[in-house]
Coordinates of C-alpha atoms in Angstrom, one line a residue:
M1 CA -19.5 40.8 -2.8
F2 CA -18.8 37.6 -1.8
T3 CA -20.6 37.7 1.6
Y4 CA -23.3 39.5 -0.8
Y5 CA -23.4 36.2 -2.7
C6 CA -23.9 34.0 0.4
N7 CA -26.8 36.1 2.1
L8 CA -28.6 35.5 -0.9
A9 CA -27.6 31.9 -0.7
L10 CA -29.0 31.6 2.4
R11 CA -32.4 33.1 1.7
S12 CA -32.6 31.1 -1.4
F13 CA -31.9 28.1 0.6
K14 CA -35.1 28.7 3.7
R15 CA -37.4 29.3 0.9
N16 CA -37.0 26.1 -0.7
K17 CA -35.6 23.5 2.3
V18 CA -36.4 20.7 1.2
L19 CA -35.1 21.0 -2.0
T20 CA -32.0 22.7 -0.5
A21 CA -32.2 19.3 1.7
L22 CA -32.5 16.6 -1.2
M23 CA -29.7 18.2 -3.4
V24 CA -27.3 17.8 -0.1
L25 CA -28.2 14.5 0.4
A26 CA -27.5 13.7 -2.9
I27 CA -24.1 15.0 -2.6
A28 CA -23.4 13.6 0.6
L29 CA -24.3 10.1 -0.1
G30 CA -22.1 10.1 -3.3
I31 CA -19.2 11.8 -1.4
G32 CA -19.6 9.1 0.8
A33 CA -19.3 6.3 -1.1
S34 CA -16.9 7.1 -3.1
M35 CA -14.5 8.7 -0.2
T36 CA -15.3 4.9 1.7
T37 CA -13.9 2.8 -1.3
L38 CA -11.0 5.9 -2.3
T39 CA -9.5 5.5 0.8
V40 CA -9.4 1.7 1.2
F41 CA -7.7 1.7 -2.6
H42 CA -5.0 4.5 -0.9
V43 CA -4.2 2.5 1.7
L44 CA -3.7 -0.4 -0.3
S45 CA -2.0 0.9 -3.2
G46 CA 0.7 3.1 -0.9
D47 CA 4.2 3.2 -1.5
P48 CA 5.4 1.3 1.7
I49 CA 8.7 2.8 1.5
P50 CA 8.8 6.1 -0.5
A51 CA 12.2 6.9 0.3
K52 CA 14.2 4.4 -1.8
S53 CA 11.4 2.2 -3.5
E54 CA 12.5 3.1 -6.8
R55 CA 16.2 1.6 -5.8
L56 CA 15.3 -1.2 -4.3
F57 CA 14.3 -4.7 -6.5
R58 CA 13.3 -8.2 -6.1
V59 CA 15.1 -10.5 -8.1
Q60 CA 14.0 -13.1 -10.0
L61 CA 15.8 -16.3 -11.7
D62 CA 15.3 -19.1 -13.8
P63 CA 16.7 -22.5 -12.8
E64 CA 14.1 -24.7 -14.2
G65 CA 14.7 -27.4 -16.7
I66 CA 13.9 -27.1 -20.3
D67 CA 10.9 -29.4 -20.4
G68 CA 7.8 -27.6 -20.6
Y69 CA 9.8 -24.0 -21.4
T70 CA 7.7 -21.2 -23.2
P71 CA 10.2 -18.6 -23.8
G72 CA 9.3 -15.2 -22.0
E73 CA 7.4 -16.9 -19.4
E74 CA 7.2 -15.6 -15.5
P75 CA 10.3 -17.2 -14.3
Q76 CA 10.5 -18.3 -10.5
R77 CA 8.8 -16.6 -7.7
D78 CA 11.7 -17.2 -5.3
L79 CA 15.3 -18.2 -5.6
N80 CA 16.9 -22.0 -4.8
R81 CA 19.3 -21.5 -1.8
Y82 CA 22.7 -21.9 -3.9
D83 CA 21.7 -19.1 -5.9
G84 CA 20.8 -16.7 -3.1
E85 CA 23.9 -17.4 -1.2
T86 CA 25.9 -16.6 -4.6
L87 CA 24.4 -13.2 -5.4
L88 CA 25.0 -12.6 -2.0
L89 CA 28.6 -13.0 -1.6
Q90 CA 29.1 -11.4 -5.3
K91 CA 27.9 -8.2 -3.4
Q92 CA 27.3 -6.9 -7.3
G93 CA 24.3 -4.1 -5.7
K94 CA 24.7 -1.5 -2.8
R95 CA 23.2 -3.6 -0.6
Q96 CA 21.3 -6.6 -0.6
A97 CA 19.5 -9.7 1.6
L98 CA 18.7 -13.4 1.9
M99 CA 15.8 -13.7 3.1
S100 CA 12.6 -16.3 4.3
G101 CA 9.8 -16.2 6.7
G102 CA 9.6 -18.6 9.6
S103 CA 7.9 -19.5 12.5
V104 CA 10.0 -19.5 16.0
T105 CA 8.7 -20.5 19.6
V106 CA 9.8 -18.1 22.4
E107 CA 10.4 -19.5 26.0
P108 CA 10.7 -16.4 28.8
A109 CA 13.1 -16.9 31.5
G110 CA 11.3 -17.2 35.1
G111 CA 8.5 -19.4 34.3
A112 CA 6.2 -15.9 34.4
L113 CA 5.0 -16.4 31.1
R114 CA 4.3 -19.6 29.1
P115 CA 6.3 -20.6 25.1
F116 CA 4.5 -19.4 22.7
M117 CA 5.1 -18.7 19.2
L118 CA 5.7 -15.8 16.7
D119 CA 6.1 -14.9 13.2
A120 CA 9.4 -15.0 12.4
R121 CA 12.4 -13.7 9.4
Y122 CA 15.4 -15.4 8.6
T123 CA 17.6 -12.8 6.4
S124 CA 21.0 -11.2 5.6
A125 CA 22.6 -8.7 7.6
D126 CA 21.8 -5.5 5.1
F127 CA 18.1 -6.1 5.5
F128 CA 18.2 -3.7 8.3
A129 CA 19.7 -0.7 6.7
M130 CA 18.3 -2.1 3.1
F131 CA 14.8 -1.4 4.6
E132 CA 15.2 1.3 6.6
V133 CA 14.1 0.1 9.7
P134 CA 14.3 1.8 12.6
F135 CA 16.3 0.8 15.8
L136 CA 15.3 1.6 19.2
F137 CA 18.0 0.1 21.4
G138 CA 21.0 -1.7 19.6
H139 CA 21.7 -2.5 15.9
G140 CA 21.9 -5.5 13.8
W141 CA 24.2 -8.1 13.5
S142 CA 27.2 -7.7 10.7
A143 CA 28.1 -10.1 8.1
N144 CA 30.5 -12.1 9.7
E145 CA 28.3 -13.4 12.3
D146 CA 25.6 -13.6 9.3
A147 CA 28.0 -16.3 7.7
G148 CA 29.5 -18.0 11.3
Q149 CA 25.9 -18.6 11.8
A150 CA 26.0 -16.6 15.4
R151 CA 23.4 -17.1 17.5
V152 CA 22.1 -13.4 17.7
A153 CA 18.6 -11.7 17.5
V154 CA 17.0 -8.7 16.8
I155 CA 13.5 -8.6 18.2
A156 CA 10.7 -6.5 17.5
R157 CA 9.6 -3.8 20.3
T158 CA 6.1 -5.3 20.6
L159 CA 8.0 -8.5 21.9
N160 CA 10.3 -6.3 24.0
D161 CA 7.6 -4.9 25.8
K162 CA 6.1 -8.0 26.6
L163 CA 9.3 -9.7 27.9
F164 CA 11.3 -6.9 29.9
N165 CA 8.6 -4.5 30.1
G166 CA 10.1 -1.9 27.7
A167 CA 13.8 -1.7 28.9
D168 CA 17.1 -1.9 27.0
S169 CA 17.2 -5.9 26.6
T170 CA 20.7 -5.5 24.3
G171 CA 23.2 -8.2 25.7
R172 CA 20.3 -10.1 27.2
T173 CA 20.1 -13.8 26.2
L174 CA 16.5 -14.8 24.7
R175 CA 15.7 -18.8 24.3
I176 CA 13.9 -19.7 21.3
D177 CA 13.2 -23.1 19.9
G178 CA 15.3 -24.5 22.5
H179 CA 18.5 -22.4 21.6
D180 CA 19.6 -19.4 23.4
F181 CA 20.2 -16.5 21.3
Q182 CA 22.1 -13.1 22.8
I183 CA 19.3 -9.5 21.3
V184 CA 21.4 -7.3 19.6
G185 CA 18.7 -5.2 18.4
V186 CA 15.7 -3.9 19.7
I187 CA 13.2 -2.3 16.6
N188 CA 11.1 0.7 17.3
D189 CA 7.6 0.4 15.7
W190 CA 7.7 -1.0 12.1
K191 CA 5.1 -2.3 10.2
P192 CA 5.2 -1.7 6.8
K193 CA 1.9 -2.3 5.3
P194 CA 1.3 -4.2 2.6
L195 CA 4.6 -6.2 3.5
F196 CA 6.4 -6.0 0.6
Y197 CA 9.4 -7.6 0.7
D198 CA 7.3 -11.4 1.2
P199 CA 3.8 -11.1 0.1
D200 CA 3.5 -14.7 0.2
I201 CA 3.2 -15.2 3.9
G202 CA 0.6 -11.9 4.5
T203 CA 0.2 -8.5 3.0
Y204 CA -1.4 -7.0 5.8
D205 CA -2.2 -9.0 9.0
T206 CA 1.5 -10.4 9.7
E207 CA 3.9 -9.3 12.0
E208 CA 7.4 -10.5 12.5
Q209 CA 8.6 -10.0 16.0
V210 CA 11.7 -12.0 16.2
F211 CA 15.0 -11.7 13.1
E212 CA 17.5 -13.9 13.1
P213 CA 20.2 -14.2 10.6
F214 CA 19.4 -16.4 7.3
Q215 CA 22.8 -19.1 8.1
T216 CA 22.1 -19.4 11.3
A217 CA 18.2 -20.3 11.0
I218 CA 19.1 -23.1 8.1
G219 CA 21.6 -24.5 10.3
L220 CA 19.0 -24.9 13.1
E221 CA 16.8 -26.2 11.0
Q222 CA 14.0 -24.2 12.3
E223 CA 10.5 -24.2 10.9
R224 CA 10.3 -22.2 7.9
N225 CA 7.1 -20.5 6.3
G226 CA 6.6 -19.7 2.9
S227 CA 5.8 -21.4 -0.5
M228 CA 8.3 -23.9 -1.8
N229 CA 8.8 -24.5 -5.1
C230 CA 10.8 -27.2 -6.1
Y231 CA 11.2 -28.5 -10.2
G232 CA 13.5 -31.3 -10.4
D233 CA 14.2 -34.5 -8.2
T234 CA 13.8 -33.7 -4.6
A235 CA 12.8 -37.8 -3.3
T236 CA 16.0 -37.7 -1.1
V237 CA 16.7 -34.3 -0.8
D238 CA 16.1 -31.5 1.7
G239 CA 14.4 -28.7 0.1
T240 CA 16.5 -26.6 2.3
A241 CA 19.7 -27.7 1.6
R242 CA 22.1 -26.0 -0.5
E243 CA 22.4 -27.7 -3.9
A244 CA 18.7 -28.5 -3.9
P245 CA 16.5 -27.6 -7.1
C246 CA 14.1 -26.2 -4.8
A247 CA 13.2 -22.2 -4.7
W248 CA 12.0 -20.7 -1.6
A249 CA 14.0 -18.3 -0.8
Q250 CA 13.7 -14.0 -1.4
Y251 CA 16.9 -12.1 -2.5
W252 CA 16.4 -7.8 -2.8
V253 CA 18.9 -5.9 -3.7
E254 CA 19.4 -1.9 -3.9
L255 CA 21.0 0.0 -5.9
D256 CA 22.6 3.0 -6.2
S257 CA 19.7 4.9 -8.1
A258 CA 17.4 3.5 -10.4
S259 CA 19.2 4.1 -13.7
R260 CA 21.3 1.3 -12.6
A261 CA 18.4 -1.7 -12.9
G262 CA 19.4 -2.2 -16.8
D263 CA 22.8 -2.8 -15.6
Y264 CA 22.3 -5.0 -12.6
K265 CA 19.4 -6.8 -15.2
A266 CA 22.7 -7.8 -17.4
Y267 CA 24.6 -8.9 -14.6
L268 CA 21.9 -11.7 -14.0
D269 CA 21.5 -12.1 -17.1
R270 CA 25.2 -13.1 -17.4
Y271 CA 25.1 -14.9 -14.7
S272 CA 22.4 -17.4 -15.5
Q273 CA 24.3 -17.6 -18.9
Q274 CA 27.3 -18.8 -16.6
Q275 CA 25.3 -21.2 -14.7
K276 CA 23.2 -22.7 -18.1
E277 CA 26.9 -23.2 -19.1
A278 CA 28.2 -24.8 -16.4
G279 CA 25.1 -27.3 -16.2
R280 CA 23.1 -26.1 -13.5
Y281 CA 20.4 -24.3 -16.1
Q282 CA 19.0 -25.5 -19.3
R283 CA 16.8 -22.3 -20.0
P284 CA 18.5 -19.2 -21.7
P285 CA 18.3 -16.5 -19.1
N286 CA 15.0 -15.5 -17.9
T287 CA 15.3 -12.9 -15.5
R288 CA 13.2 -10.2 -13.9
L289 CA 14.2 -7.4 -11.4
R290 CA 11.4 -5.3 -10.2
N291 CA 11.2 -2.7 -7.7
V292 CA 8.8 -1.8 -4.8
M293 CA 5.7 -0.7 -6.6
D294 CA 5.7 -3.1 -9.9
W295 CA 6.5 -5.5 -7.6
L296 CA 3.4 -4.9 -5.1
E297 CA 1.0 -4.8 -9.0
Y298 CA 2.8 -8.2 -9.9
N299 CA 1.3 -9.4 -6.7
D300 CA -2.2 -7.9 -6.8
A301 CA -1.9 -6.0 -3.5
V302 CA -5.0 -4.0 -4.1
P303 CA -7.4 -7.0 -4.8
G304 CA -10.0 -6.9 -8.1
D305 CA -13.4 -6.4 -5.9
V306 CA -11.9 -3.4 -4.4
R307 CA -11.0 -1.8 -7.5
L308 CA -14.6 -3.0 -8.8
Q309 CA -16.2 -1.0 -5.2
L310 CA -14.3 1.9 -6.5
W311 CA -15.6 1.9 -10.3
L312 CA -19.0 1.5 -8.6
A313 CA -18.9 4.2 -6.4
M314 CA -17.1 6.7 -8.8
G315 CA -20.1 5.7 -11.2
F316 CA -22.8 6.1 -8.2
L317 CA -21.2 9.8 -6.7
L318 CA -21.9 10.1 -11.1
V319 CA -25.2 9.6 -10.4
C320 CA -25.6 11.6 -7.8
L321 CA -24.4 14.5 -9.9
V322 CA -26.5 14.0 -12.6
N323 CA -29.5 14.3 -10.0
T324 CA -28.3 17.4 -8.3
V325 CA -27.9 18.7 -11.5
G326 CA -31.8 18.5 -12.5
L327 CA -32.3 19.7 -9.2
L328 CA -30.4 22.9 -9.4
L329 CA -31.9 23.5 -12.6
A330 CA -35.3 23.2 -11.5
K331 CA -34.3 25.4 -8.1
F332 CA -33.0 28.3 -10.7
L333 CA -35.8 27.9 -13.2
R334 CA -38.5 28.3 -10.5
R335 CA -36.9 31.5 -9.7
S336 CA -37.0 32.9 -13.2
G337 CA -39.1 36.0 -12.0
E338 CA -36.4 37.3 -9.2
I339 CA -33.8 36.9 -11.7
G340 CA -35.3 39.0 -14.2
V341 CA -35.9 41.1 -12.1
R342 CA -32.3 41.6 -11.1
R343 CA -31.4 41.9 -14.4
A344 CA -33.9 44.4 -14.8
L345 CA -32.2 46.8 -11.6
G346 CA -28.6 46.3 -13.6
A347 CA -27.4 43.1 -12.2
S348 CA -25.3 41.4 -15.1
R349 CA -25.4 38.2 -16.2
A350 CA -22.0 37.3 -14.7
E351 CA -23.4 38.1 -11.7
I352 CA -26.2 36.3 -11.7
F353 CA -23.9 33.3 -12.8
K354 CA -21.5 34.0 -9.5
Q355 CA -24.6 33.5 -7.5
C356 CA -26.2 30.6 -8.7
L357 CA -22.3 29.2 -8.2
V358 CA -21.7 30.2 -4.7
E359 CA -25.7 28.6 -3.8
A360 CA -23.8 25.8 -5.5
G361 CA -20.4 25.4 -4.0
S362 CA -22.3 26.4 -0.4
I363 CA -24.5 23.0 -1.0
G364 CA -21.6 20.8 -1.7
L365 CA -19.6 22.4 1.3
A366 CA -23.0 21.3 3.2
G367 CA -23.1 17.7 1.3
G368 CA -19.3 17.7 2.2
V369 CA -19.5 17.6 6.1
L370 CA -22.7 15.0 5.5
G371 CA -20.4 12.6 3.4
L372 CA -17.8 13.0 5.8
G373 CA -19.7 11.8 8.4
L374 CA -21.1 8.8 5.8
A375 CA -17.4 8.1 4.7
E376 CA -16.6 7.9 8.2
L377 CA -19.4 5.2 9.2
G378 CA -18.4 3.4 5.8
L379 CA -14.7 3.0 6.9
W380 CA -16.2 1.7 10.6
T381 CA -18.1 -1.1 9.1
V382 CA -14.5 -1.7 6.8
R383 CA -12.7 -1.4 10.0
H384 CA -15.1 -4.6 11.2
R385 CA -14.6 -7.1 8.1
P386 CA -12.6 -9.9 8.7
T387 CA -9.5 -8.7 5.7
G388 CA -6.2 -8.0 6.6
Y389 CA -6.0 -4.8 5.6
A390 CA -9.8 -3.7 7.4
A391 CA -7.7 -2.2 10.5
L392 CA -6.0 0.7 8.2
A393 CA -8.8 2.0 6.6
Q394 CA -8.6 5.3 8.5
L395 CA -9.4 9.1 7.2
D396 CA -6.0 11.0 7.4
G397 CA -5.6 14.3 7.2
S398 CA -4.7 14.3 3.3
M399 CA -8.1 12.4 2.9
L400 CA -10.4 14.9 4.5
L401 CA -9.0 17.5 2.6
L402 CA -9.9 15.6 -0.5
T403 CA -13.3 14.9 1.0
F404 CA -14.1 18.9 1.3
M405 CA -12.5 19.4 -2.1
L406 CA -14.3 16.6 -4.2
A407 CA -17.7 17.5 -2.8
V408 CA -16.9 21.3 -3.8
C409 CA -16.0 20.6 -7.2
A410 CA -18.4 18.1 -7.6
S411 CA -21.2 20.7 -6.9
L412 CA -19.5 23.4 -8.7
L413 CA -19.1 21.1 -11.5
A414 CA -23.1 20.5 -11.3
G415 CA -23.9 24.0 -10.8
L416 CA -22.2 24.9 -14.5
L417 CA -25.4 24.2 -16.5
P418 CA -27.9 25.1 -14.0
A419 CA -25.9 28.5 -13.5
W420 CA -25.3 29.5 -17.4
R421 CA -29.3 28.5 -17.6
A422 CA -30.3 30.8 -15.4
M423 CA -27.9 33.7 -16.6
Q424 CA -29.5 33.5 -20.2
I425 CA -32.8 34.5 -18.5
T426 CA -34.8 37.5 -20.4
P427 CA -35.6 40.5 -18.3
A428 CA -38.4 42.1 -20.4
V429 CA -39.9 38.7 -20.6
Q430 CA -40.1 38.0 -16.8
L431 CA -41.3 41.1 -16.1
K432 CA -44.1 41.3 -18.5
T433 CA -45.4 38.0 -17.1
Q434 CA -45.0 39.5 -13.3

């Protein structure tokens, strides 16, 4: 029966080629525009670490002075060094990592390559297990090496390929900022997008290729990237000093389960109260604990213009559907005589309704194929824009399937009213006018 309906639809398309082409084009334009913006939105709003994003939390404390304090306001984004190191030592989570972005100069051995600068990450030992960093060779360093300011490093596969032609470089020496570091691990391909653990240094366009122990980098006074917000008298104090009133370090904690967030938040409140009683804090406890997705939302990982473009594209798709409804209605009503004859010969209203929906669905399928091409063209233009997320705008398998589903469902939705109107045609009236 379905084949029969399809044959009738093909005959109808051949009789009304221009009208059919207009409907296919209307569906294709709506699908192309909506899928382009929907794909970009999907990329930007995706979960960068879905296996444990609900168990990873960014910690915020409020060590500022009482002047200008407003109850409930957002605390500092980052931690000062004292608080970060204290929380790290207390180990109240399953894993915890204190970190900061950096910039280092790598000096290749042998003189074949000139020194070059790379983005780096100064962090603590749990970083790699916490964020499920895959290793190609070796492993991360230990907590003892971090505390002892050991000169060890983990490098990215890209850097390993450049310096060692992809060979296992663990145990070899790498000169960084004029100091010799021993390579203990090589990370396999790992580029979380967005860079959720420190979006301040670049959400989509940053690739860190050198990882060093936090204490080692601080001890060697290596160059640091990212913001620093000082809230006290720092005229004669180095902002990275342990007692300096400057927030610049990021602190992440992994909990056994998301349900433990309340307990950990209570621990942070107790810690803040203890620091207030000790005279370090002046404000009452004002802490925040956000998981990965909440942290990205707080940082507006999805730009406002992308959200606006998505709404505009969906509005355009709606306009295309309204136009398709009008074209389908005109198409079906022009065949009133044919439908009346079929009804007089015994075709039921349900059969007329089904045939009309098959025609609408076929138009949607054709529009989906053309819309897919338009969407890929739109994404090609996005990929050539000077934005950090541009290269990520790719149609994956799930988005391809969604494109066809959206096209067919949209056309069926558009065909409901015309199909219902067509099945209401009275056979006697049409036969009388023939």
